[in-house]
Amino acid sequence: MDARPIILDGFQSSSIEQAVTSLKAGDVVAFPTETVYGLGAAALNSIGVAKIFEMKKRPHFDPLIVHIGQKEWLSSIARHVSPQAQALIDRFWPGPLTIILEKQPTIPDIVTAGLQTVAVRMPSHPVALNLINAFGSPIAAPSANPFGYVSATRATHVACLFHNKLALVLDGGPSTFGLESTIVAIRDHQVLVRRHGAVTIEELQGLVGEVHTETRDDPLDSPGQLPYHYAPHRPLAIIKTLDEATISASSLLLFQAPSRAPLSKYVRILSPSGDLREAATNFFSHLIELDREDVDVIYAEKMPEIGLGRAMMERLKKAASKTF
Ligand code: TXA
Ligand code: MG
């Protein structure tokens, strides 16, 4: 493919029809969700799903999330839904919560990387829901970024990241949350958070009481917990104060408005007033814009590790742990 992807207005029914035709042909389409953009293929079509892995250069041991259009579809995907899982579904679906459940045999091994579990969510973005329901069957989709890189939250960013590799991007505007879904598993009646994301720990606690957030060492238990996720190409350093941003050939990702003019060449402010929700909506798009060839380092200002700040800090820490 030797062209830029076509970006179509996802709110037009003709665009949805075109995307459905591609999915039926076993092709990959990018689509908006309320969290980040996804690269979707028919979940029951192993060949289509294989194309996602190839496009992202994603290792086959890293399973995908299955996206459904109706809660009723869940019984064809998961063997058993525990009372805890049902309570989470009732409260958070459609929305940015992914739940790991025991899989039905119909889900191809390539989707789950051979695991006996499957990650499922029902997104709330109208374009995502229209697409999945018009297709009439689940869509497997990872975030629309090359493996390990920052996720895309704008249609134009998806088109740039998959230049020459992707035919179609449905544009649904900037992602509302800007961070991936929160992933939970349920074990021994306890809710375990496998990835911090758009649903906060505080919101989960409000529903189920105690939740467990420790990450385990067992790679099969949380295959996505790879160290270098979410990393820009340039090295990233987390700073507590502006005094630490000493290199001028740098980019600076500020959490809130600075008290004095920064030295860095490129500066983005996540939320001038320090609002975590606003910061999250800008998080990945600012990081992509700051990841420029003419900078040596990206400085990222530390933010409070509460609510969505915890999810953003988790991603920044992973990016900062990348060795060059
Ligand atoms: O918000 C989101 O979740 C976005 C949108 C497009 O829905 N999707 C997304 O997918 O972030 P992805 O593939 O970038 O991240 C999914 C994570 C991966 O870390 C993967 O390892 C983990 O979910 N995962 C998928 N299936 C799993 C399973 N059965 N057990 C444990 N982890 C699983
Ligand atoms: Mg991802």
PDB file of N, CA, C and O in Angstrom, residues 11 26 46 111 118 120 179 196 242 275 323:
ATOM      1  N   PHE A  11     -19.143   9.698  11.584  1.00  0.00           N
ATOM      2  CA  PHE A  11     -20.551   9.949  11.920  1.00  0.00           C
ATOM      3  C   PHE A  11     -21.465   9.797  10.702  1.00  0.00           C
ATOM      4  O   PHE A  11     -22.678   9.914  10.816  1.00  0.00           O
ATOM      5  N   GLY A  26     -11.992  -9.083   5.675  1.00  0.00           N
ATOM      6  CA  GLY A  26     -10.852  -9.508   6.492  1.00  0.00           C
ATOM      7  C   GLY A  26      -9.761  -8.455   6.578  1.00  0.00           C
ATOM      8  O   GLY A  26      -8.612  -8.759   6.888  1.00  0.00           O
ATOM      9  N   SER A  46      -9.261 -15.108  11.933  1.00  0.00           N
ATOM     10  CA  SER A  46      -7.843 -15.158  12.337  1.00  0.00           C
ATOM     11  C   SER A  46      -6.935 -14.434  11.358  1.00  0.00           C
ATOM     12  O   SER A  46      -5.925 -13.843  11.760  1.00  0.00           O
ATOM     13  N   VAL A 111      -6.216 -14.268  18.889  1.00  0.00           N
ATOM     14  CA  VAL A 111      -6.762 -13.099  19.610  1.00  0.00           C
ATOM     15  C   VAL A 111      -6.268 -13.101  21.054  1.00  0.00           C
ATOM     16  O   VAL A 111      -5.882 -12.070  21.596  1.00  0.00           O
ATOM     17  N   VAL A 118     -10.098 -14.204  27.882  1.00  0.00           N
ATOM     18  CA  VAL A 118     -10.259 -13.185  26.834  1.00  0.00           C
ATOM     19  C   VAL A 118     -10.575 -11.848  27.509  1.00  0.00           C
ATOM     20  O   VAL A 118     -11.299 -11.796  28.501  1.00  0.00           O
ATOM     21  N   VAL A 120     -12.462  -8.373  27.316  1.00  0.00           N
ATOM     22  CA  VAL A 120     -13.649  -7.896  26.595  1.00  0.00           C
ATOM     23  C   VAL A 120     -14.046  -6.513  27.093  1.00  0.00           C
ATOM     24  O   VAL A 120     -13.965  -6.226  28.292  1.00  0.00           O
ATOM     25  N   LEU A 179      -6.990   8.139  27.418  1.00  0.00           N
ATOM     26  CA  LEU A 179      -6.175   7.069  28.006  1.00  0.00           C
ATOM     27  C   LEU A 179      -6.884   5.754  27.744  1.00  0.00           C
ATOM     28  O   LEU A 179      -8.110   5.713  27.680  1.00  0.00           O
ATOM     29  N   HIS A 196      -3.869   0.376  34.795  1.00  0.00           N
ATOM     30  CA  HIS A 196      -4.568   1.608  35.167  1.00  0.00           C
ATOM     31  C   HIS A 196      -5.030   2.297  33.898  1.00  0.00           C
ATOM     32  O   HIS A 196      -4.319   2.302  32.890  1.00  0.00           O
ATOM     33  N   LEU A 242      10.866  22.597  37.317  1.00  0.00           N
ATOM     34  CA  LEU A 242      11.427  23.092  36.060  1.00  0.00           C
ATOM     35  C   LEU A 242      12.946  23.187  36.091  1.00  0.00           C
ATOM     36  O   LEU A 242      13.602  23.116  35.048  1.00  0.00           O
ATOM     37  N   ASP A 275      -6.164  20.259  35.839  1.00  0.00           N
ATOM     38  CA  ASP A 275      -7.302  19.342  35.918  1.00  0.00           C
ATOM     39  C   ASP A 275      -6.908  17.997  35.273  1.00  0.00           C
ATOM     40  O   ASP A 275      -6.536  17.950  34.100  1.00  0.00           O
ATOM     41  N   THR A 323      15.497   1.958  27.883  1.00  0.00           N
ATOM     42  CA  THR A 323      16.933   2.235  27.816  1.00  0.00           C
ATOM     43  C   THR A 323      17.339   2.438  26.366  1.00  0.00           C
ATOM     44  O   THR A 323      16.808   1.797  25.469  1.00  0.00           O
TER      45      THR A 323
END
